[in-house]
mmCIF file of C-alpha atoms in Angstrom:
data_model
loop_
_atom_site.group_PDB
_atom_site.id
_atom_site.type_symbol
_atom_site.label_atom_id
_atom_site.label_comp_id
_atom_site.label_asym_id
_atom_site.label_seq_id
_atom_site.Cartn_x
_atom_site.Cartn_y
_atom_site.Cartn_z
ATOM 1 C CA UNK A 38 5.355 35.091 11.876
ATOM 2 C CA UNK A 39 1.917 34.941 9.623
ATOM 3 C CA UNK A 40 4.281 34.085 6.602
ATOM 4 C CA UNK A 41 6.366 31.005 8.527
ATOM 5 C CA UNK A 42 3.314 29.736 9.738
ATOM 6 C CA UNK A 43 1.730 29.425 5.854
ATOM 7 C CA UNK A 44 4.871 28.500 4.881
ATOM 8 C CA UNK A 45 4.810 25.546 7.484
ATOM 9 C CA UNK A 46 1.410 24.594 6.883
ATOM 10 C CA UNK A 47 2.051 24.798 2.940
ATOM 11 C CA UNK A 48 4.531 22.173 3.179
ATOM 12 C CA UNK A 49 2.599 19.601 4.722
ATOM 13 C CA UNK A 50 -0.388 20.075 2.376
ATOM 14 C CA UNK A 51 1.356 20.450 -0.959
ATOM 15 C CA UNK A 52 3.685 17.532 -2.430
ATOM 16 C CA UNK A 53 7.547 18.434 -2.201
ATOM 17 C CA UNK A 54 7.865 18.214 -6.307
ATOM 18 C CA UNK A 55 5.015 20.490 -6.886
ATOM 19 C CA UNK A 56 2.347 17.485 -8.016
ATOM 20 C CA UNK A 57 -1.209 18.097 -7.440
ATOM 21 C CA UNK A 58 -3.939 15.735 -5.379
ATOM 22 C CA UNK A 59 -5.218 15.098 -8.826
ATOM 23 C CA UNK A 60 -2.078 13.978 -10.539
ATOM 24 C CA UNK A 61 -0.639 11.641 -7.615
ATOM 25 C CA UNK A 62 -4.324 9.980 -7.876
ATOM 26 C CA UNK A 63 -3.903 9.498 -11.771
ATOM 27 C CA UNK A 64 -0.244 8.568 -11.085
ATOM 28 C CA UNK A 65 -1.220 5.549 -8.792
ATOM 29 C CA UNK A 66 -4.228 4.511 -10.713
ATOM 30 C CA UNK A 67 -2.247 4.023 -14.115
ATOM 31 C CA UNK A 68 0.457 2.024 -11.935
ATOM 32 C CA UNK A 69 -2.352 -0.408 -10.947
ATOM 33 C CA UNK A 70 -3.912 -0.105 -15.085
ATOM 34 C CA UNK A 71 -1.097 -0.280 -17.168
ATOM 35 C CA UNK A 72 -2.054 -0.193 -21.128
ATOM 36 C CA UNK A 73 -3.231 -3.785 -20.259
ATOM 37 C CA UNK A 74 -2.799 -5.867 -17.538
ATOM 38 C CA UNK A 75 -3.269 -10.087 -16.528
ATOM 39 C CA UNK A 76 -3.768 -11.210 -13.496
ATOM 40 C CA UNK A 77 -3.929 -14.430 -10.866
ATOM 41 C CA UNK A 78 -4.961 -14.336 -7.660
ATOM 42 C CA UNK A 79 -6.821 -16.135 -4.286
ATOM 43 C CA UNK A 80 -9.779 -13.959 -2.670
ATOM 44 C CA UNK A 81 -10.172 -15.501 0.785
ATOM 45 C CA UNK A 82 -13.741 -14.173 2.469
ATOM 46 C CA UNK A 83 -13.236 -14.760 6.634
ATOM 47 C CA UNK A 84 -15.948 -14.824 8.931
ATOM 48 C CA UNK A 85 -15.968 -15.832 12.597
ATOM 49 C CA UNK A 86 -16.467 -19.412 12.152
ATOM 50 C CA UNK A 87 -15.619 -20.121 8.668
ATOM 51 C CA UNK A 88 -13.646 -19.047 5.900
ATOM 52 C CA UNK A 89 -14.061 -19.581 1.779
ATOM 53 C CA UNK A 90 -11.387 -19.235 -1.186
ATOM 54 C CA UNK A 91 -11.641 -18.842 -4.612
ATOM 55 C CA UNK A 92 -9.634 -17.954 -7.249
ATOM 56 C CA UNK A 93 -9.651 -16.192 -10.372
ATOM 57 C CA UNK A 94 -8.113 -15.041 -13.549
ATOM 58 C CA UNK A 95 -8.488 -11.607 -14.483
ATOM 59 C CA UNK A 96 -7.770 -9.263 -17.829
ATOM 60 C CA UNK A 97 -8.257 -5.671 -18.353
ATOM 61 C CA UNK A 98 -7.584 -2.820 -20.900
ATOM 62 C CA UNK A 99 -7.315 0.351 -20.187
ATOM 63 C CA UNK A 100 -10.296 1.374 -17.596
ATOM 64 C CA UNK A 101 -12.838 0.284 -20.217
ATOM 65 C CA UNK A 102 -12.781 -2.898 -20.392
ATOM 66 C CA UNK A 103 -11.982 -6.069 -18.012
ATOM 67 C CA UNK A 104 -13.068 -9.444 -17.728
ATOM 68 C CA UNK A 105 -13.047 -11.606 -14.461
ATOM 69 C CA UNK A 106 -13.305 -15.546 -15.032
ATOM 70 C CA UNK A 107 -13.330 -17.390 -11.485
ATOM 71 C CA UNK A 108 -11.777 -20.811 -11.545
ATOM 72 C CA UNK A 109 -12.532 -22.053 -8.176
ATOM 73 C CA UNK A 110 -14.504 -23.373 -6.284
ATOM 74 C CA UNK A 111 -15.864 -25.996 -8.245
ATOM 75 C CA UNK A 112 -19.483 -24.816 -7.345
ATOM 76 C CA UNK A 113 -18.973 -21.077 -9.134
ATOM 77 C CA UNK A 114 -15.526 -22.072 -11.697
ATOM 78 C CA UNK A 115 -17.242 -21.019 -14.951
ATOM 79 C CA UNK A 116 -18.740 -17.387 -13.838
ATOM 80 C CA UNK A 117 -17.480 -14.222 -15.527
ATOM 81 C CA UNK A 118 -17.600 -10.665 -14.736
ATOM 82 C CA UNK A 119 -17.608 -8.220 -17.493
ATOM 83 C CA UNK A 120 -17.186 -4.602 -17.696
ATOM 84 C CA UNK A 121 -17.385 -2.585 -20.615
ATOM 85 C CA UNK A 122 -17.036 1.745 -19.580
ATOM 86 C CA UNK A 123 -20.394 1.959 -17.288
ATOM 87 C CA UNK A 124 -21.833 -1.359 -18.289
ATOM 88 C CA UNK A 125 -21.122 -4.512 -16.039
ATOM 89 C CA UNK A 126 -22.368 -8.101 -17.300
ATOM 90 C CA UNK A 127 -22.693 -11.292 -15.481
ATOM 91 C CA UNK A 128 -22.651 -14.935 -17.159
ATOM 92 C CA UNK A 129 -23.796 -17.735 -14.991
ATOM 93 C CA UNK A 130 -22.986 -20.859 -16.178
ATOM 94 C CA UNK A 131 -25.429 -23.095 -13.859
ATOM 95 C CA UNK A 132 -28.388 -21.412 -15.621
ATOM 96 C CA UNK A 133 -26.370 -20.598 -18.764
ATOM 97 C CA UNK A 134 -27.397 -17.150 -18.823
ATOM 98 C CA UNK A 135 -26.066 -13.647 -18.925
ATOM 99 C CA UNK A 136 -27.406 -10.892 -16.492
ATOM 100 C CA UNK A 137 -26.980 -6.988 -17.030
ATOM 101 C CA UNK A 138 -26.161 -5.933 -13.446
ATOM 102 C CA UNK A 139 -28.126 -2.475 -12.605
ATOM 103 C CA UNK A 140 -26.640 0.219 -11.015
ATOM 104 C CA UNK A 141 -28.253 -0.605 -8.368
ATOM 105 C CA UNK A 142 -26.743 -3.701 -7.692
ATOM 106 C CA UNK A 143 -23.363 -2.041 -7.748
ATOM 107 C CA UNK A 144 -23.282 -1.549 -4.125
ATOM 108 C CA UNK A 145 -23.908 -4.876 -3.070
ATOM 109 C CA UNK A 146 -21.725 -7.740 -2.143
ATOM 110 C CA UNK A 147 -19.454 -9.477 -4.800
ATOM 111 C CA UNK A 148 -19.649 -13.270 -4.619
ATOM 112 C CA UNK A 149 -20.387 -12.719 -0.577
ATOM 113 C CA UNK A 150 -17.023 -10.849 0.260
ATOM 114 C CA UNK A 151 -16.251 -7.514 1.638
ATOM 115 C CA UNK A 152 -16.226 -6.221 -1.902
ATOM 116 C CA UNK A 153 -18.822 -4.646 -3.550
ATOM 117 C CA UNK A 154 -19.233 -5.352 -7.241
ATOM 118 C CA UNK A 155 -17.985 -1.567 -7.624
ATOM 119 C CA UNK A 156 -14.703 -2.300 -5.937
ATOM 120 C CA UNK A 157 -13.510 -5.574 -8.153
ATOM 121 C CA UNK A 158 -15.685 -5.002 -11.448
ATOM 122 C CA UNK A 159 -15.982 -1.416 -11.631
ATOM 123 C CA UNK A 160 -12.636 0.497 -11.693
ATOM 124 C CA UNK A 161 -13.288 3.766 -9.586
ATOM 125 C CA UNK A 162 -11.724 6.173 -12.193
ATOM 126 C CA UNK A 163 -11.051 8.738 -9.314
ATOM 127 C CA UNK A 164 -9.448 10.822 -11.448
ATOM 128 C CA UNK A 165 -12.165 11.019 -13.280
ATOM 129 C CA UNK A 166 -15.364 10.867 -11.237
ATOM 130 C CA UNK A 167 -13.799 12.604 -7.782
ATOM 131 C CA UNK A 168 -12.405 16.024 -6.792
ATOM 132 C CA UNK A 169 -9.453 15.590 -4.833
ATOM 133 C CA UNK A 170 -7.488 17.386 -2.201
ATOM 134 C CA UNK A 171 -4.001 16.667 -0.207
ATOM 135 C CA UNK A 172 -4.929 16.749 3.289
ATOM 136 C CA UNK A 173 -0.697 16.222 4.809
ATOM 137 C CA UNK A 174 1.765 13.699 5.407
ATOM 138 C CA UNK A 175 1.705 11.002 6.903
ATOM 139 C CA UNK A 176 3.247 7.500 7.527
ATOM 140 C CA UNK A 177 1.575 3.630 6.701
ATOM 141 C CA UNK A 178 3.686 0.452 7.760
ATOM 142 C CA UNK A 179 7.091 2.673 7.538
ATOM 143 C CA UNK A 180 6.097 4.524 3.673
ATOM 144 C CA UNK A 181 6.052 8.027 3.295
ATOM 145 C CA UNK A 182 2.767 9.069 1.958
ATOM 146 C CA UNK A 183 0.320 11.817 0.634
ATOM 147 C CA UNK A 184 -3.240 11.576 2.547
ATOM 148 C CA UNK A 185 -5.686 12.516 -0.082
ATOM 149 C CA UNK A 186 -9.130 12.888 0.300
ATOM 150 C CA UNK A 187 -11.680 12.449 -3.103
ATOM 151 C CA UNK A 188 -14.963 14.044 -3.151
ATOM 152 C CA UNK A 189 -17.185 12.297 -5.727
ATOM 153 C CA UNK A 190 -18.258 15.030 -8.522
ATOM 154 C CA UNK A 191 -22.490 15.794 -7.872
ATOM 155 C CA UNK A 192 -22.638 13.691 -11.439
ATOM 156 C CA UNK A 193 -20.606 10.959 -10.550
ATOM 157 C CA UNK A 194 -22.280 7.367 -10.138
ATOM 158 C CA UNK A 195 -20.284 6.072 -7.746
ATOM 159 C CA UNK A 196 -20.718 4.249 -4.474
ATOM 160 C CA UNK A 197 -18.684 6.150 -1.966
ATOM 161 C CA UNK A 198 -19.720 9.582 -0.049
ATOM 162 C CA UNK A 199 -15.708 10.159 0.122
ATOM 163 C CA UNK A 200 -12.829 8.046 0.213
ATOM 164 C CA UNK A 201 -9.352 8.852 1.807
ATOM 165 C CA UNK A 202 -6.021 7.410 0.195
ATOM 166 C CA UNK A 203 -2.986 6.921 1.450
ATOM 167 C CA UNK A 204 -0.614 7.143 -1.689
ATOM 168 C CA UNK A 205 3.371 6.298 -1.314
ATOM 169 C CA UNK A 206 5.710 9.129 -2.516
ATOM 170 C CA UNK A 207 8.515 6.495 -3.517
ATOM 171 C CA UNK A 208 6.595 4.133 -6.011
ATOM 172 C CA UNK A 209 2.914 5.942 -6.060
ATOM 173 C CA UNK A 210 1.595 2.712 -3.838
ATOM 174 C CA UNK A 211 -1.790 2.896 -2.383
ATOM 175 C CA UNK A 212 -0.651 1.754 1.042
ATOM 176 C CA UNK A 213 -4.281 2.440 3.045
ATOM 177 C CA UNK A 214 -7.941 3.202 1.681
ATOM 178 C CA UNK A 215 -11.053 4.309 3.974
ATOM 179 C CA UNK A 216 -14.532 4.091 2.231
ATOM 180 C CA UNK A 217 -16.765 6.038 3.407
ATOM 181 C CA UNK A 218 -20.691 5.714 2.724
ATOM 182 C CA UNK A 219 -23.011 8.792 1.252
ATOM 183 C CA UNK A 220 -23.832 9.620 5.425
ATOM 184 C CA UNK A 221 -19.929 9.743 5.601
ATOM 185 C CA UNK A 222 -19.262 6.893 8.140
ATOM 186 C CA UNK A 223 -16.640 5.407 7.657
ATOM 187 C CA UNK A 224 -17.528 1.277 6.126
ATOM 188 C CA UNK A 225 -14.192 -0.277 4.946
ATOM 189 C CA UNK A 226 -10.531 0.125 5.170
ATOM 190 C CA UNK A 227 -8.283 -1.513 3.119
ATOM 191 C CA UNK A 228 -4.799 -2.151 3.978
ATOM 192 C CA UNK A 229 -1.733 -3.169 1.143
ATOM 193 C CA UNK A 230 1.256 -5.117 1.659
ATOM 194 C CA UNK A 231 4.132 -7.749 0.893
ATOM 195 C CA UNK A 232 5.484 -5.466 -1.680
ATOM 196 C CA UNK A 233 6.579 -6.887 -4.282
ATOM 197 C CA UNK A 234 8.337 -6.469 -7.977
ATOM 198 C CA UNK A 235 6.151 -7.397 -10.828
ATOM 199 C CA UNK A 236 7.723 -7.209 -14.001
ATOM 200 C CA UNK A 237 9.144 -3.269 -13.864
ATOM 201 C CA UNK A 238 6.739 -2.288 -10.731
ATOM 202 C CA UNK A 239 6.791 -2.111 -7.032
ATOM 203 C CA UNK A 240 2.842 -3.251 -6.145
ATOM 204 C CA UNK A 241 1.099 -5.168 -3.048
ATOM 205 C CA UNK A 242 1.000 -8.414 -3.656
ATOM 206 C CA UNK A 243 -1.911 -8.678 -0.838
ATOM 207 C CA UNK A 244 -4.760 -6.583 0.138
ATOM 208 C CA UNK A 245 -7.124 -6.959 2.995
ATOM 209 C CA UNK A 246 -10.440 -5.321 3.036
ATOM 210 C CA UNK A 247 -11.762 -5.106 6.438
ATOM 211 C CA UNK A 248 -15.456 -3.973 7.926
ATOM 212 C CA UNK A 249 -15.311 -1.444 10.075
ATOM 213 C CA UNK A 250 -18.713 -2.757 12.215
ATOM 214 C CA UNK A 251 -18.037 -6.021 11.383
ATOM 215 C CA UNK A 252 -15.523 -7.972 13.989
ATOM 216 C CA UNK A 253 -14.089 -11.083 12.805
ATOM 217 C CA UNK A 254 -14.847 -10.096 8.944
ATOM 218 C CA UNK A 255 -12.322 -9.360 6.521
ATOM 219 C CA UNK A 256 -11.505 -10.243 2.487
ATOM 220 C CA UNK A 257 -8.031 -11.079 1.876
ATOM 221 C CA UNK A 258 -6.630 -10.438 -1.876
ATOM 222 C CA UNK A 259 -3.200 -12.454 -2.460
ATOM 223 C CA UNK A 260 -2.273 -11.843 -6.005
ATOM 224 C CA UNK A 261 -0.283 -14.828 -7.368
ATOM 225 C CA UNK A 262 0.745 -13.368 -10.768
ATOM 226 C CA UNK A 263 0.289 -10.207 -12.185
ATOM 227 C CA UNK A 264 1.471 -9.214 -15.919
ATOM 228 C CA UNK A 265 1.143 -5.368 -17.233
ATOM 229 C CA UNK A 266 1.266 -4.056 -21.283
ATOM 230 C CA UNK A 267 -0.023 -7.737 -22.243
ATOM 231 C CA UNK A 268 -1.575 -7.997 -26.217
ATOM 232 C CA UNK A 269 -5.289 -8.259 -25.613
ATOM 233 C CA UNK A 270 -7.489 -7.616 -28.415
ATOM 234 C CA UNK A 271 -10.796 -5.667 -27.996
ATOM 235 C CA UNK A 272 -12.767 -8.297 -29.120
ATOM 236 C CA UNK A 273 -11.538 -10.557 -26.159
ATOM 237 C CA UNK A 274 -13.941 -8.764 -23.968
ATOM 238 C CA UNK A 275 -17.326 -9.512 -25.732
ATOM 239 C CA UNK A 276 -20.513 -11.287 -24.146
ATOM 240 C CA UNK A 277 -20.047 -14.089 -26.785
ATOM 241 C CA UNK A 278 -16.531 -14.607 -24.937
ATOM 242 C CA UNK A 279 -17.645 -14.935 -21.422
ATOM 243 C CA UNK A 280 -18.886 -18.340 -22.350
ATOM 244 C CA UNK A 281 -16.109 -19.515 -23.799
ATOM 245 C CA UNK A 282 -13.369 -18.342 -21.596
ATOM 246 C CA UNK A 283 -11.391 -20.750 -19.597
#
């Protein structure tokens, strides 16, 4: 009876082909990363009694380097986000200068949406910067998935106390996200859907980012193209670019 009952439990916690937490995490980051990737999309910030859009172009390499250029509204088209490894860079083009954002500003809103400049600038690297473990199975808008909860590592400068991802088992989708603070509440869950084919991969075309103590707010993500394993030079992601890129 001892042995059915591990044997029971064992299944639920451990991935049918054998994969570890770890892998399935590195397995759905590199679907979102691709060698390179190009992307379009609208960021819609909702509030109770108002709602703003903006779009923006973004490129990345690897999970060194990406550049976000924001081409509406009229009032902010011209500002760029840059990340190179830990460093993030803003270029304002109202002042015409170019800010180093401190780590300390990594927690903080991103252009007044749900996001943090962590969640859209700074790629997470969970593989890298969390410990991870499969907590079971379970089920998000009718996918299969692997509920895996990452630990950040005691070096790891990250924003979250813990985060908890629900990962598809079919395409290695991240269907659901909770964020969780240092205290461990819980802050923000993020939902994905409208799965679509881009290029050779299943992804969400839209993702909604939505306050836990916060009624009435959410950030909708609607991407409107998305390219992976396009030829971006290093060089493309320089501070003397982010004032020419259009």
């Amino acid at each position: 009876m001892k042995n059915l009952v591990f044997l029971i439990a064992l299944f639920f916690v451990l991935p049918s082909n054998g994969q570890t937490a770890a892998e399935i995490i590195k397995k759905a980051e590199e679907k979102l990363r691709g060698k390179s990737s190009y992307a379009e999309m609208s960021i819609t910030t909702v509030r109770p009694k108002w709602s703003r859009e903006m779009m923006l172009k973004s490129w990345a390499k690897g999970s060194d380097l990406s550049l976000i250029y924001i081409t509406a509204p009229s009032r902010e088209k011209g500002t760029v986000f840059l990340k190179k490894k830990r460093e993030v860079w803003n270029w304002i083009p109202n002042i015409e200068r170019t800010i180093k954002l401190p780590p300390s500003m990594m927690s903080q809103s991103w252009m007044g949406t749900d996001l943090t400049n962590d969640d859209l600038v700074r790629e997470s690297e969970k593989d890298n910067d969390f410990t991870h473990k499969i907590l079971g199975i379970d089920t998000v808008n009718g996918y299969p998935c692997w509920k895996i909860e990452s630990i950040p590592k005691e070096d790891a400068a990250v924003v979250w106390g813990k985060i908890i991802s629900w990962i598809g088992k079919k395409h290695f989708i991240t269907h659901k996200t909770e964020m969780y603070d240092e205290d461990l509440f819980l802050v923000n869950i993020m939902i994905a859907s409208d799965i679509k084919q881009f290029a050779n991969k299943f992804l969400p075309a839209k993702l909604e980012v939505l306050p836990v103590e916060k009624k009435g707010h959410k950030t909708v993500i609607q991407y409107v193209a998305l390219k992976f394993d396009v030829p971006i030079n290093d060089t493309f992601f320089s501070l003397q670019n982010m004032r020419k890129i259009k």
